mmCIF file of C-alpha atoms in Angstrom:
data_model
loop_
_atom_site.group_PDB
_atom_site.id
_atom_site.type_symbol
_atom_site.label_atom_id
_atom_site.label_comp_id
_atom_site.label_asym_id
_atom_site.label_seq_id
_atom_site.Cartn_x
_atom_site.Cartn_y
_atom_site.Cartn_z
ATOM 1 C CA UNK F 1 19.349 16.162 -14.650
ATOM 2 C CA UNK F 2 20.451 13.260 -12.441
ATOM 3 C CA UNK F 3 21.719 10.082 -14.106
ATOM 4 C CA UNK F 4 20.108 6.771 -13.204
ATOM 5 C CA UNK F 5 21.182 3.213 -13.846
ATOM 6 C CA UNK F 6 18.633 0.447 -13.986
ATOM 7 C CA UNK F 7 18.064 -2.933 -15.559
ATOM 8 C CA UNK F 8 15.143 -3.068 -17.994
ATOM 9 C CA UNK F 9 14.171 -6.496 -19.312
ATOM 10 C CA UNK F 10 17.645 -7.857 -18.453
ATOM 11 C CA UNK F 11 19.311 -4.967 -20.289
ATOM 12 C CA UNK F 12 21.440 -2.407 -18.389
ATOM 13 C CA UNK F 13 20.331 1.156 -19.061
ATOM 14 C CA UNK F 14 21.928 4.442 -18.059
ATOM 15 C CA UNK F 15 20.094 7.675 -18.754
ATOM 16 C CA UNK F 16 19.627 11.238 -17.583
ATOM 17 C CA UNK F 17 16.074 11.925 -16.389
ATOM 18 C CA UNK F 18 14.332 14.868 -14.848
ATOM 19 C CA UNK F 19 13.111 14.152 -11.306
ATOM 20 C CA UNK F 20 9.495 14.727 -12.334
ATOM 21 C CA UNK F 21 9.489 12.067 -15.116
ATOM 22 C CA UNK F 22 7.401 9.021 -14.311
ATOM 23 C CA UNK F 23 8.603 5.524 -15.070
ATOM 24 C CA UNK F 24 5.789 4.943 -17.583
ATOM 25 C CA UNK F 25 6.773 7.998 -19.639
ATOM 26 C CA UNK F 26 10.447 7.032 -19.414
ATOM 27 C CA UNK F 27 9.747 3.505 -20.674
ATOM 28 C CA UNK F 28 7.564 4.647 -23.556
ATOM 29 C CA UNK F 29 9.347 7.798 -24.692
ATOM 30 C CA UNK F 30 13.000 7.176 -23.840
ATOM 31 C CA UNK F 31 13.151 3.375 -24.167
ATOM 32 C CA UNK F 32 10.416 2.979 -26.826
ATOM 33 C CA UNK F 33 8.763 0.182 -24.846
ATOM 34 C CA UNK F 34 5.240 1.107 -25.839
ATOM 35 C CA UNK F 35 3.705 -2.141 -24.595
ATOM 36 C CA UNK F 36 3.273 -0.337 -21.278
ATOM 37 C CA UNK F 37 0.006 1.551 -21.702
ATOM 38 C CA UNK F 38 -0.853 4.771 -19.897
ATOM 39 C CA UNK F 39 -4.538 5.127 -19.088
ATOM 40 C CA UNK F 40 -5.756 7.239 -16.180
ATOM 41 C CA UNK F 41 -2.227 8.424 -15.195
ATOM 42 C CA UNK F 42 -3.425 8.550 -11.581
ATOM 43 C CA UNK F 43 -2.537 4.970 -10.590
ATOM 44 C CA UNK F 44 -6.184 3.881 -10.703
ATOM 45 C CA UNK F 45 -6.711 1.738 -13.804
ATOM 46 C CA UNK F 46 -3.636 -0.537 -13.677
ATOM 47 C CA UNK F 47 -2.982 -0.467 -17.433
ATOM 48 C CA UNK F 48 0.587 0.740 -16.832
ATOM 49 C CA UNK F 49 1.533 -2.066 -14.429
ATOM 50 C CA UNK F 50 5.122 -3.313 -14.670
ATOM 51 C CA UNK F 51 7.316 -5.393 -12.369
ATOM 52 C CA UNK F 52 9.818 -3.519 -10.215
ATOM 53 C CA UNK F 53 12.227 -5.908 -8.517
ATOM 54 C CA UNK F 54 9.634 -8.628 -9.122
ATOM 55 C CA UNK F 55 6.635 -6.779 -7.647
ATOM 56 C CA UNK F 56 3.859 -5.107 -9.658
ATOM 57 C CA UNK F 57 3.833 -1.313 -9.510
ATOM 58 C CA UNK F 58 1.964 1.503 -11.275
ATOM 59 C CA UNK F 59 4.541 3.056 -13.599
ATOM 60 C CA UNK F 60 2.425 6.196 -14.036
ATOM 61 C CA UNK F 61 2.852 7.197 -10.365
ATOM 62 C CA UNK F 62 6.389 5.852 -9.892
ATOM 63 C CA UNK F 63 9.186 8.305 -10.552
ATOM 64 C CA UNK F 64 11.898 6.986 -12.869
ATOM 65 C CA UNK F 65 14.559 8.534 -10.626
ATOM 66 C CA UNK F 66 13.282 6.409 -7.732
ATOM 67 C CA UNK F 67 14.096 3.252 -9.733
ATOM 68 C CA UNK F 68 17.847 3.810 -9.743
ATOM 69 C CA UNK F 69 19.765 0.513 -9.346
ATOM 70 C CA UNK F 70 16.572 -1.517 -9.627
ATOM 71 C CA UNK F 71 15.197 -4.129 -12.067
ATOM 72 C CA UNK F 72 12.219 -3.307 -14.270
ATOM 73 C CA UNK F 73 10.335 -5.806 -16.424
ATOM 74 C CA UNK F 74 7.735 -4.678 -18.935
ATOM 75 C CA UNK F 75 5.368 -6.782 -21.022
ATOM 76 C CA UNK F 76 8.064 -6.945 -23.735
ATOM 77 C CA UNK F 77 10.393 -8.708 -21.308
ATOM 78 C CA UNK F 78 8.419 -11.957 -21.061
ATOM 79 C CA UNK F 79 9.118 -13.446 -24.478
ATOM 80 C CA UNK F 80 11.045 -16.369 -22.964
ATOM 81 C CA UNK F 81 8.856 -16.725 -19.867
ATOM 82 C CA UNK F 82 6.941 -20.025 -19.920
ATOM 83 C CA UNK F 83 4.362 -18.877 -17.374
ATOM 84 C CA UNK F 84 3.553 -15.756 -19.362
ATOM 85 C CA UNK F 85 3.301 -17.876 -22.524
ATOM 86 C CA UNK F 86 0.625 -20.015 -20.854
ATOM 87 C CA UNK F 87 -1.224 -16.936 -19.624
ATOM 88 C CA UNK F 88 -1.229 -15.360 -23.104
ATOM 89 C CA UNK F 89 -2.567 -18.543 -24.656
ATOM 90 C CA UNK F 90 -5.238 -18.866 -21.972
ATOM 91 C CA UNK F 91 -6.278 -15.219 -22.365
ATOM 92 C CA UNK F 92 -6.807 -15.901 -26.062
ATOM 93 C CA UNK F 93 -8.726 -19.169 -25.533
ATOM 94 C CA UNK F 94 -11.051 -17.679 -22.911
ATOM 95 C CA UNK F 95 -11.666 -14.381 -24.749
ATOM 96 C CA UNK F 96 -10.071 -12.426 -21.902
ATOM 97 C CA UNK F 97 -9.323 -9.411 -24.062
ATOM 98 C CA UNK F 98 -11.228 -7.209 -26.455
ATOM 99 C CA UNK F 99 -9.766 -3.770 -27.135
ATOM 100 C CA UNK F 100 -6.512 -4.924 -25.506
ATOM 101 C CA UNK F 101 -5.630 -1.649 -23.820
ATOM 102 C CA UNK F 102 -5.685 -3.080 -20.291
ATOM 103 C CA UNK F 103 -4.144 -6.395 -21.353
ATOM 104 C CA UNK F 104 -0.412 -5.701 -20.695
ATOM 105 C CA UNK F 105 -1.110 -4.632 -17.112
ATOM 106 C CA UNK F 106 -3.696 -7.370 -16.701
ATOM 107 C CA UNK F 107 -1.237 -10.055 -17.833
ATOM 108 C CA UNK F 108 1.491 -8.850 -15.475
ATOM 109 C CA UNK F 109 -0.979 -8.788 -12.582
ATOM 110 C CA UNK F 110 -2.200 -12.267 -13.547
ATOM 111 C CA UNK F 111 1.391 -13.513 -13.541
ATOM 112 C CA UNK F 112 1.826 -12.131 -10.026
ATOM 113 C CA UNK F 113 -1.401 -13.818 -8.875
ATOM 114 C CA UNK F 114 -0.435 -17.211 -10.258
ATOM 115 C CA UNK F 115 3.032 -17.035 -8.719
ATOM 116 C CA UNK F 116 1.842 -16.043 -5.250
ATOM 117 C CA UNK F 117 -1.449 -17.941 -4.987
ATOM 118 C CA UNK F 118 -1.187 -21.389 -6.611
ATOM 119 C CA UNK F 119 -4.446 -22.451 -4.921
ATOM 120 C CA UNK F 120 -6.420 -19.278 -5.639
ATOM 121 C CA UNK F 121 -10.147 -19.630 -6.192
ATOM 122 C CA UNK F 122 -12.433 -17.236 -8.056
ATOM 123 C CA UNK F 123 -12.926 -14.974 -5.026
ATOM 124 C CA UNK F 124 -9.175 -14.641 -4.489
ATOM 125 C CA UNK F 125 -8.530 -13.935 -8.168
ATOM 126 C CA UNK F 126 -11.186 -11.226 -8.265
ATOM 127 C CA UNK F 127 -9.764 -9.667 -5.106
ATOM 128 C CA UNK F 128 -6.238 -9.553 -6.525
ATOM 129 C CA UNK F 129 -7.536 -8.131 -9.836
ATOM 130 C CA UNK F 130 -9.430 -5.320 -8.092
ATOM 131 C CA UNK F 131 -6.729 -2.780 -8.920
ATOM 132 C CA UNK F 132 -6.905 -3.446 -12.692
ATOM 133 C CA UNK F 133 -9.825 -2.027 -14.638
ATOM 134 C CA UNK F 134 -11.215 -3.456 -17.877
ATOM 135 C CA UNK F 135 -13.940 -1.572 -19.724
ATOM 136 C CA UNK F 136 -14.750 -4.326 -22.233
ATOM 137 C CA UNK F 137 -14.788 -7.907 -20.996
ATOM 138 C CA UNK F 138 -16.732 -7.894 -17.742
ATOM 139 C CA UNK F 139 -13.779 -9.799 -16.193
ATOM 140 C CA UNK F 140 -15.400 -13.248 -16.604
ATOM 141 C CA UNK F 141 -12.993 -14.315 -19.343
ATOM 142 C CA UNK F 142 -10.019 -12.911 -17.431
ATOM 143 C CA UNK F 143 -10.909 -14.839 -14.278
ATOM 144 C CA UNK F 144 -11.546 -18.022 -16.281
ATOM 145 C CA UNK F 145 -8.199 -17.658 -18.051
ATOM 146 C CA UNK F 146 -6.288 -17.355 -14.770
ATOM 147 C CA UNK F 147 -8.192 -20.296 -13.241
ATOM 148 C CA UNK F 148 -7.336 -22.408 -16.279
ATOM 149 C CA UNK F 149 -3.618 -21.633 -15.939
ATOM 150 C CA UNK F 150 -3.699 -22.517 -12.249
ATOM 151 C CA UNK F 151 -5.262 -25.881 -13.053
ATOM 152 C CA UNK F 152 -2.797 -26.454 -15.878
ATOM 153 C CA UNK F 153 0.142 -25.766 -13.561
ATOM 154 C CA UNK F 154 -1.033 -28.496 -11.179
ATOM 155 C CA UNK F 155 -1.070 -31.021 -14.004
ATOM 156 C CA UNK F 156 1.994 -29.655 -15.814
ATOM 157 C CA UNK F 157 4.180 -27.678 -13.374
ATOM 158 C CA UNK F 158 6.847 -25.344 -14.623
ATOM 159 C CA UNK F 159 10.354 -26.703 -14.880
ATOM 160 C CA UNK F 160 11.677 -23.745 -12.878
ATOM 161 C CA UNK F 161 10.335 -22.583 -9.530
ATOM 162 C CA UNK F 162 8.608 -19.210 -9.789
ATOM 163 C CA UNK F 163 10.708 -16.310 -8.483
ATOM 164 C CA UNK F 164 7.883 -14.882 -6.368
ATOM 165 C CA UNK F 165 7.089 -16.735 -3.132
ATOM 166 C CA UNK F 166 3.965 -18.821 -3.423
ATOM 167 C CA UNK F 167 1.209 -18.379 -0.870
ATOM 168 C CA UNK F 168 -1.514 -20.938 -0.392
ATOM 169 C CA UNK F 169 -4.949 -19.375 -0.618
ATOM 170 C CA UNK F 170 -6.073 -21.566 2.275
ATOM 171 C CA UNK F 171 -3.126 -20.537 4.415
ATOM 172 C CA UNK F 172 -3.179 -16.878 3.440
ATOM 173 C CA UNK F 173 -3.699 -14.433 6.271
ATOM 174 C CA UNK F 174 -6.390 -12.557 4.332
ATOM 175 C CA UNK F 175 -9.826 -14.144 4.374
ATOM 176 C CA UNK F 176 -11.736 -13.598 1.144
ATOM 177 C CA UNK F 177 -15.385 -13.156 1.973
ATOM 178 C CA UNK F 178 -17.953 -14.345 -0.556
ATOM 179 C CA UNK F 179 -20.241 -11.340 -0.482
ATOM 180 C CA UNK F 180 -22.134 -9.332 -3.011
ATOM 181 C CA UNK F 181 -19.771 -6.960 -4.849
ATOM 182 C CA UNK F 182 -21.437 -3.820 -3.500
ATOM 183 C CA UNK F 183 -22.453 -4.924 -0.020
ATOM 184 C CA UNK F 184 -23.034 -1.931 2.243
ATOM 185 C CA UNK F 185 -20.434 -1.876 4.994
ATOM 186 C CA UNK F 186 -21.220 0.473 7.859
ATOM 187 C CA UNK F 187 -19.981 1.136 11.347
ATOM 188 C CA UNK F 188 -22.776 -1.125 12.627
ATOM 189 C CA UNK F 189 -21.101 -4.278 11.342
ATOM 190 C CA UNK F 190 -17.553 -2.958 11.365
ATOM 191 C CA UNK F 191 -16.783 -4.166 14.870
ATOM 192 C CA UNK F 192 -17.204 -7.828 13.966
ATOM 193 C CA UNK F 193 -15.155 -7.295 10.808
ATOM 194 C CA UNK F 194 -12.359 -5.753 12.891
ATOM 195 C CA UNK F 195 -12.457 -8.541 15.460
ATOM 196 C CA UNK F 196 -12.337 -11.212 12.748
ATOM 197 C CA UNK F 197 -9.395 -9.607 10.979
ATOM 198 C CA UNK F 198 -6.306 -11.795 11.107
ATOM 199 C CA UNK F 199 -3.913 -10.867 13.920
ATOM 200 C CA UNK F 200 -0.328 -10.078 12.977
ATOM 201 C CA UNK F 201 2.144 -12.965 13.039
ATOM 202 C CA UNK F 202 4.295 -13.378 16.133
ATOM 203 C CA UNK F 203 7.968 -12.635 15.600
ATOM 204 C CA UNK F 204 10.231 -15.632 15.920
ATOM 205 C CA UNK F 205 13.301 -15.567 18.135
ATOM 206 C CA UNK F 206 15.899 -13.254 16.622
ATOM 207 C CA UNK F 207 13.380 -11.770 14.189
ATOM 208 C CA UNK F 208 12.102 -8.221 14.312
ATOM 209 C CA UNK F 209 8.394 -7.537 14.396
ATOM 210 C CA UNK F 210 8.671 -5.797 11.039
ATOM 211 C CA UNK F 211 10.242 -8.902 9.513
ATOM 212 C CA UNK F 212 7.392 -10.964 10.921
ATOM 213 C CA UNK F 213 4.896 -8.503 9.472
ATOM 214 C CA UNK F 214 6.259 -9.064 5.979
ATOM 215 C CA UNK F 215 4.757 -12.574 6.086
ATOM 216 C CA UNK F 216 1.282 -11.041 5.772
ATOM 217 C CA UNK F 217 0.890 -11.103 2.028
ATOM 218 C CA UNK F 218 -1.103 -8.235 0.624
ATOM 219 C CA UNK F 219 -0.276 -5.967 3.592
ATOM 220 C CA UNK F 220 1.968 -2.921 3.496
ATOM 221 C CA UNK F 221 4.024 -1.855 6.513
ATOM 222 C CA UNK F 222 5.403 1.627 7.226
ATOM 223 C CA UNK F 223 7.593 2.339 10.255
ATOM 224 C CA UNK F 224 8.567 5.680 11.766
ATOM 225 C CA UNK F 225 8.896 7.428 15.115
ATOM 226 C CA UNK F 226 8.596 10.815 16.751
ATOM 227 C CA UNK F 227 9.700 12.367 20.022
ATOM 228 C CA UNK F 228 7.550 14.493 22.324
ATOM 229 C CA UNK F 229 9.079 16.580 25.145
ATOM 230 C CA UNK F 230 7.077 14.943 27.942
ATOM 231 C CA UNK F 231 7.605 12.049 30.330
ATOM 232 C CA UNK F 232 6.788 8.443 29.495
ATOM 233 C CA UNK F 233 3.880 8.055 31.913
ATOM 234 C CA UNK F 234 2.236 11.286 30.778
ATOM 235 C CA UNK F 235 2.420 10.364 27.097
ATOM 236 C CA UNK F 236 1.264 6.789 27.790
ATOM 237 C CA UNK F 237 -1.783 8.034 29.691
ATOM 238 C CA UNK F 238 -2.638 10.491 26.919
ATOM 239 C CA UNK F 239 -2.463 7.835 24.210
ATOM 240 C CA UNK F 240 -4.823 5.605 26.172
ATOM 241 C CA UNK F 241 -7.639 8.126 25.702
ATOM 242 C CA UNK F 242 -9.028 7.314 22.265
ATOM 243 C CA UNK F 243 -11.000 10.548 22.009
ATOM 244 C CA UNK F 244 -7.826 12.610 22.568
ATOM 245 C CA UNK F 245 -5.856 10.505 20.094
ATOM 246 C CA UNK F 246 -8.576 10.828 17.436
ATOM 247 C CA UNK F 247 -8.557 14.611 17.895
ATOM 248 C CA UNK F 248 -4.885 14.591 16.867
ATOM 249 C CA UNK F 249 -5.565 12.604 13.680
ATOM 250 C CA UNK F 250 -6.681 14.843 10.802
ATOM 251 C CA UNK F 251 -9.992 13.816 9.270
ATOM 252 C CA UNK F 252 -10.972 11.438 12.102
ATOM 253 C CA UNK F 253 -14.337 11.629 13.846
ATOM 254 C CA UNK F 254 -15.602 9.291 16.581
ATOM 255 C CA UNK F 255 -19.273 8.303 16.813
ATOM 256 C CA UNK F 256 -18.992 5.725 19.632
ATOM 257 C CA UNK F 257 -16.324 5.212 22.295
ATOM 258 C CA UNK F 258 -16.371 2.791 25.230
ATOM 259 C CA UNK F 259 -12.715 3.212 26.179
ATOM 260 C CA UNK F 260 -11.327 0.175 24.363
ATOM 261 C CA UNK F 261 -13.424 0.048 21.194
ATOM 262 C CA UNK F 262 -14.549 2.885 18.963
ATOM 263 C CA UNK F 263 -16.685 3.434 15.904
ATOM 264 C CA UNK F 264 -16.282 6.366 13.617
ATOM 265 C CA UNK F 265 -15.067 7.566 10.268
ATOM 266 C CA UNK F 266 -12.076 9.169 8.648
ATOM 267 C CA UNK F 267 -12.190 11.258 5.482
ATOM 268 C CA UNK F 268 -9.204 11.523 3.148
ATOM 269 C CA UNK F 269 -8.646 13.193 -0.207
ATOM 270 C CA UNK F 270 -5.554 12.041 -2.095
ATOM 271 C CA UNK F 271 -5.184 13.650 -5.523
ATOM 272 C CA UNK F 272 -8.232 12.680 -7.607
ATOM 273 C CA UNK F 273 -9.420 10.112 -5.078
ATOM 274 C CA UNK F 274 -11.731 10.925 -2.174
ATOM 275 C CA UNK F 275 -12.716 8.418 0.472
ATOM 276 C CA UNK F 276 -14.652 8.433 3.713
ATOM 277 C CA UNK F 277 -14.080 5.218 5.648
ATOM 278 C CA UNK F 278 -16.660 4.197 8.248
ATOM 279 C CA UNK F 279 -15.580 1.444 10.562
ATOM 280 C CA UNK F 280 -14.507 0.298 13.990
ATOM 281 C CA UNK F 281 -11.306 -0.228 15.909
ATOM 282 C CA UNK F 282 -10.194 -1.862 19.132
ATOM 283 C CA UNK F 283 -7.272 -0.863 21.349
ATOM 284 C CA UNK F 284 -5.074 -3.496 23.030
ATOM 285 C CA UNK F 285 -2.594 -2.120 25.573
ATOM 286 C CA UNK F 286 0.354 -3.754 27.328
ATOM 287 C CA UNK F 287 0.801 -1.587 30.403
ATOM 288 C CA UNK F 288 4.097 -3.133 31.451
ATOM 289 C CA UNK F 289 5.786 -2.791 28.066
ATOM 290 C CA UNK F 290 4.157 0.579 27.210
ATOM 291 C CA UNK F 291 3.105 -0.932 23.919
ATOM 292 C CA UNK F 292 -0.300 -0.903 22.255
ATOM 293 C CA UNK F 293 -1.990 -2.064 19.073
ATOM 294 C CA UNK F 294 -5.031 -0.456 17.479
ATOM 295 C CA UNK F 295 -6.761 -2.932 15.143
ATOM 296 C CA UNK F 296 -9.365 -1.541 12.828
ATOM 297 C CA UNK F 297 -11.383 -2.132 9.690
ATOM 298 C CA UNK F 298 -13.709 -0.049 7.575
ATOM 299 C CA UNK F 299 -15.219 0.570 4.175
ATOM 300 C CA UNK F 300 -15.528 3.569 1.910
ATOM 301 C CA UNK F 301 -19.138 3.546 0.726
ATOM 302 C CA UNK F 302 -18.244 5.666 -2.310
ATOM 303 C CA UNK F 303 -15.633 3.416 -3.945
ATOM 304 C CA UNK F 304 -16.609 0.248 -1.989
ATOM 305 C CA UNK F 305 -12.959 -0.101 -1.035
ATOM 306 C CA UNK F 306 -12.254 -1.931 2.220
ATOM 307 C CA UNK F 307 -9.360 -1.443 4.590
ATOM 308 C CA UNK F 308 -7.839 -3.450 7.421
ATOM 309 C CA UNK F 309 -5.188 -1.763 9.509
ATOM 310 C CA UNK F 310 -3.064 -2.254 12.605
ATOM 311 C CA UNK F 311 -1.315 0.690 14.239
ATOM 312 C CA UNK F 312 1.311 -0.450 16.749
ATOM 313 C CA UNK F 313 3.046 2.081 18.945
ATOM 314 C CA UNK F 314 5.732 1.504 21.551
ATOM 315 C CA UNK F 315 6.907 4.181 23.997
ATOM 316 C CA UNK F 316 10.397 4.539 25.468
ATOM 317 C CA UNK F 317 11.749 7.264 27.744
ATOM 318 C CA UNK F 318 14.709 9.340 26.612
ATOM 319 C CA UNK F 319 16.898 12.158 27.890
ATOM 320 C CA UNK F 320 16.660 11.106 31.509
ATOM 321 C CA UNK F 321 12.878 10.753 31.362
ATOM 322 C CA UNK F 322 12.303 14.300 30.100
ATOM 323 C CA UNK F 323 11.038 13.150 26.705
ATOM 324 C CA UNK F 324 9.417 10.110 25.109
ATOM 325 C CA UNK F 325 9.999 8.443 21.773
ATOM 326 C CA UNK F 326 6.937 6.913 20.141
ATOM 327 C CA UNK F 327 7.815 4.216 17.589
ATOM 328 C CA UNK F 328 4.906 3.695 15.195
ATOM 329 C CA UNK F 329 4.320 0.796 12.801
ATOM 330 C CA UNK F 330 1.367 1.134 10.448
ATOM 331 C CA UNK F 331 0.312 -2.050 8.642
ATOM 332 C CA UNK F 332 -2.608 -1.915 6.252
ATOM 333 C CA UNK F 333 -4.318 -3.840 3.508
ATOM 334 C CA UNK F 334 -6.669 -2.265 0.974
ATOM 335 C CA UNK F 335 -9.197 -4.075 -1.198
ATOM 336 C CA UNK F 336 -11.061 -2.532 -4.090
ATOM 337 C CA UNK F 337 -10.366 0.461 -6.344
ATOM 338 C CA UNK F 338 -8.072 2.138 -3.798
ATOM 339 C CA UNK F 339 -5.831 -0.944 -3.495
ATOM 340 C CA UNK F 340 -3.478 0.290 -6.222
ATOM 341 C CA UNK F 341 -2.223 3.066 -3.961
ATOM 342 C CA UNK F 342 -1.016 0.781 -1.167
ATOM 343 C CA UNK F 343 2.481 0.067 -2.542
ATOM 344 C CA UNK F 344 3.288 3.509 -3.921
ATOM 345 C CA UNK F 345 6.494 5.008 -2.563
ATOM 346 C CA UNK F 346 4.827 8.407 -2.640
ATOM 347 C CA UNK F 347 2.046 7.125 -0.389
ATOM 348 C CA UNK F 348 4.579 5.686 2.057
ATOM 349 C CA UNK F 349 6.332 9.041 2.286
ATOM 350 C CA UNK F 350 2.948 10.701 2.733
ATOM 351 C CA UNK F 351 2.134 8.336 5.639
ATOM 352 C CA UNK F 352 5.426 9.212 7.307
ATOM 353 C CA UNK F 353 4.522 12.886 7.038
ATOM 354 C CA UNK F 354 1.150 12.102 8.594
ATOM 355 C CA UNK F 355 2.898 10.346 11.490
ATOM 356 C CA UNK F 356 5.143 13.382 12.017
ATOM 357 C CA UNK F 357 2.123 15.716 12.024
ATOM 358 C CA UNK F 358 0.330 13.356 14.402
ATOM 359 C CA UNK F 359 3.272 13.609 16.804
ATOM 360 C CA UNK F 360 3.258 17.388 16.547
ATOM 361 C CA UNK F 361 -0.425 17.514 17.469
ATOM 362 C CA UNK F 362 0.089 15.214 20.456
ATOM 363 C CA UNK F 363 2.926 17.392 21.746
ATOM 364 C CA UNK F 364 0.839 20.524 21.266
ATOM 365 C CA UNK F 365 -2.084 18.999 23.167
ATOM 366 C CA UNK F 366 0.133 17.973 26.058
ATOM 367 C CA UNK F 367 1.662 21.441 26.165
ATOM 368 C CA UNK F 368 -1.769 23.055 26.163
ATOM 369 C CA UNK F 369 -0.983 25.064 23.034
ATOM 370 C CA UNK F 370 -2.532 25.264 19.595
ATOM 371 C CA UNK F 371 -1.765 22.386 17.256
ATOM 372 C CA UNK F 372 0.123 23.273 14.041
ATOM 373 C CA UNK F 373 -2.987 23.895 11.986
ATOM 374 C CA UNK F 374 -6.501 22.674 12.819
ATOM 375 C CA UNK F 375 -7.459 19.101 12.055
ATOM 376 C CA UNK F 376 -9.944 19.451 9.179
ATOM 377 C CA UNK F 377 -13.106 17.404 8.915
ATOM 378 C CA UNK F 378 -11.924 16.158 5.517
ATOM 379 C CA UNK F 379 -8.168 15.693 5.386
ATOM 380 C CA UNK F 380 -6.753 16.882 2.052
ATOM 381 C CA UNK F 381 -3.444 15.187 1.385
ATOM 382 C CA UNK F 382 -2.535 17.623 -1.388
ATOM 383 C CA UNK F 383 -0.367 19.842 0.794
ATOM 384 C CA UNK F 384 1.503 16.911 2.301
ATOM 385 C CA UNK F 385 1.988 15.300 -1.120
ATOM 386 C CA UNK F 386 3.602 18.422 -2.514
ATOM 387 C CA UNK F 387 5.882 18.616 0.526
ATOM 388 C CA UNK F 388 6.901 15.009 -0.091
ATOM 389 C CA UNK F 389 7.588 15.660 -3.790
ATOM 390 C CA UNK F 390 9.567 18.796 -2.935
ATOM 391 C CA UNK F 391 11.728 16.929 -0.434
ATOM 392 C CA UNK F 392 12.339 14.082 -2.898
ATOM 393 C CA UNK F 393 13.469 16.506 -5.618
ATOM 394 C CA UNK F 394 15.738 18.352 -3.205
ATOM 395 C CA UNK F 395 17.323 15.103 -2.025
ATOM 396 C CA UNK F 396 18.026 14.087 -5.625
ATOM 397 C CA UNK F 397 20.154 17.222 -6.010
ATOM 398 C CA UNK F 398 21.790 16.782 -2.624
ATOM 399 C CA UNK F 399 20.022 19.763 -1.102
ATOM 400 C CA UNK F 400 17.334 17.958 0.845
ATOM 401 C CA UNK F 401 16.821 18.717 4.489
ATOM 402 C CA UNK F 402 16.887 15.916 6.981
ATOM 403 C CA UNK F 403 13.391 14.419 7.359
ATOM 404 C CA UNK F 404 11.595 15.700 10.453
ATOM 405 C CA UNK F 405 9.302 12.718 10.686
ATOM 406 C CA UNK F 406 11.533 11.131 13.309
ATOM 407 C CA UNK F 407 11.208 13.886 15.879
ATOM 408 C CA UNK F 408 8.799 16.629 16.800
ATOM 409 C CA UNK F 409 10.444 20.010 17.328
#
């Protein structure tokens, strides 16, 4: 078993753990920190939420071995935290807990909300709480408790500046829409939703685009690249045909296509979660720079989860023009029950595998050969997930192969 070193509640810990052990099990069984509750064990309910390097994560889907050299804070680690003391008192005053099972994760999420959104209104609070489930309270008391702490902080600010960067709700890039909780969102109104989505921030001089993207709070960015053995102009022309590109993306199906804007759906199954997003996207191409951005938005009418996403790809010729590298940046923001998956390291690795498979399909199309496996109508991520887990385990023992997501072979 590999040895890991991490800091838990300001206490250095060294332990041997099996690669398959999740952080939640490690905290409860090896460290006896039973304040972290395990509920669904699929990353859905949020009861197991802890802070990892200051950001909330689902400990039931985070491998303990992946937390080596990192800082973990559980609900037991806030005894001397003034902000958490105010939240606990407010939760009690506003009857924001009943059975108490979700409360540790709910309090940690509330702490994150208050730190990042000092001007949050009810709509913002409910949006940020969408990844934490409570089966007792109806959320009214929880929302009221957080609102009360926000108001109290304006009258009686903390002596110390919060460690998490604050984001004004008014200045936040994400617009919270005051709609009915279960409003039907179809491809018919998706185009306006996509057009109204906030554009990515412009990189300042000396700053990479990825660094600029990190300013979009609530968004997750994944970068990768692949190489196809064809010239730059040929690949650029291919990727300008949205119907051809969609055919290379497993689970995607177009219903409308006018060359620059499309409507359609994409079906994904990830573990216990199934989703079929209907929405719209628009392609913006810079012919001179061989760079393009696909901006899209959609909603899964099963879980009522919403997604905004930007896929940026930039092409550069290599090997004397005989091959082309496609650098891909995927930025996305999820709202609703599926939001808890957006920060998972496993999901990021899964996305990189998807990008590699996408590159393989493009190369196969250009070569006029069969793609490596047909693109199914409903894309089941199970196979890719197990490949990701296998590679992670092999790397832990020093036997992992070099990732192939950077180049198609």
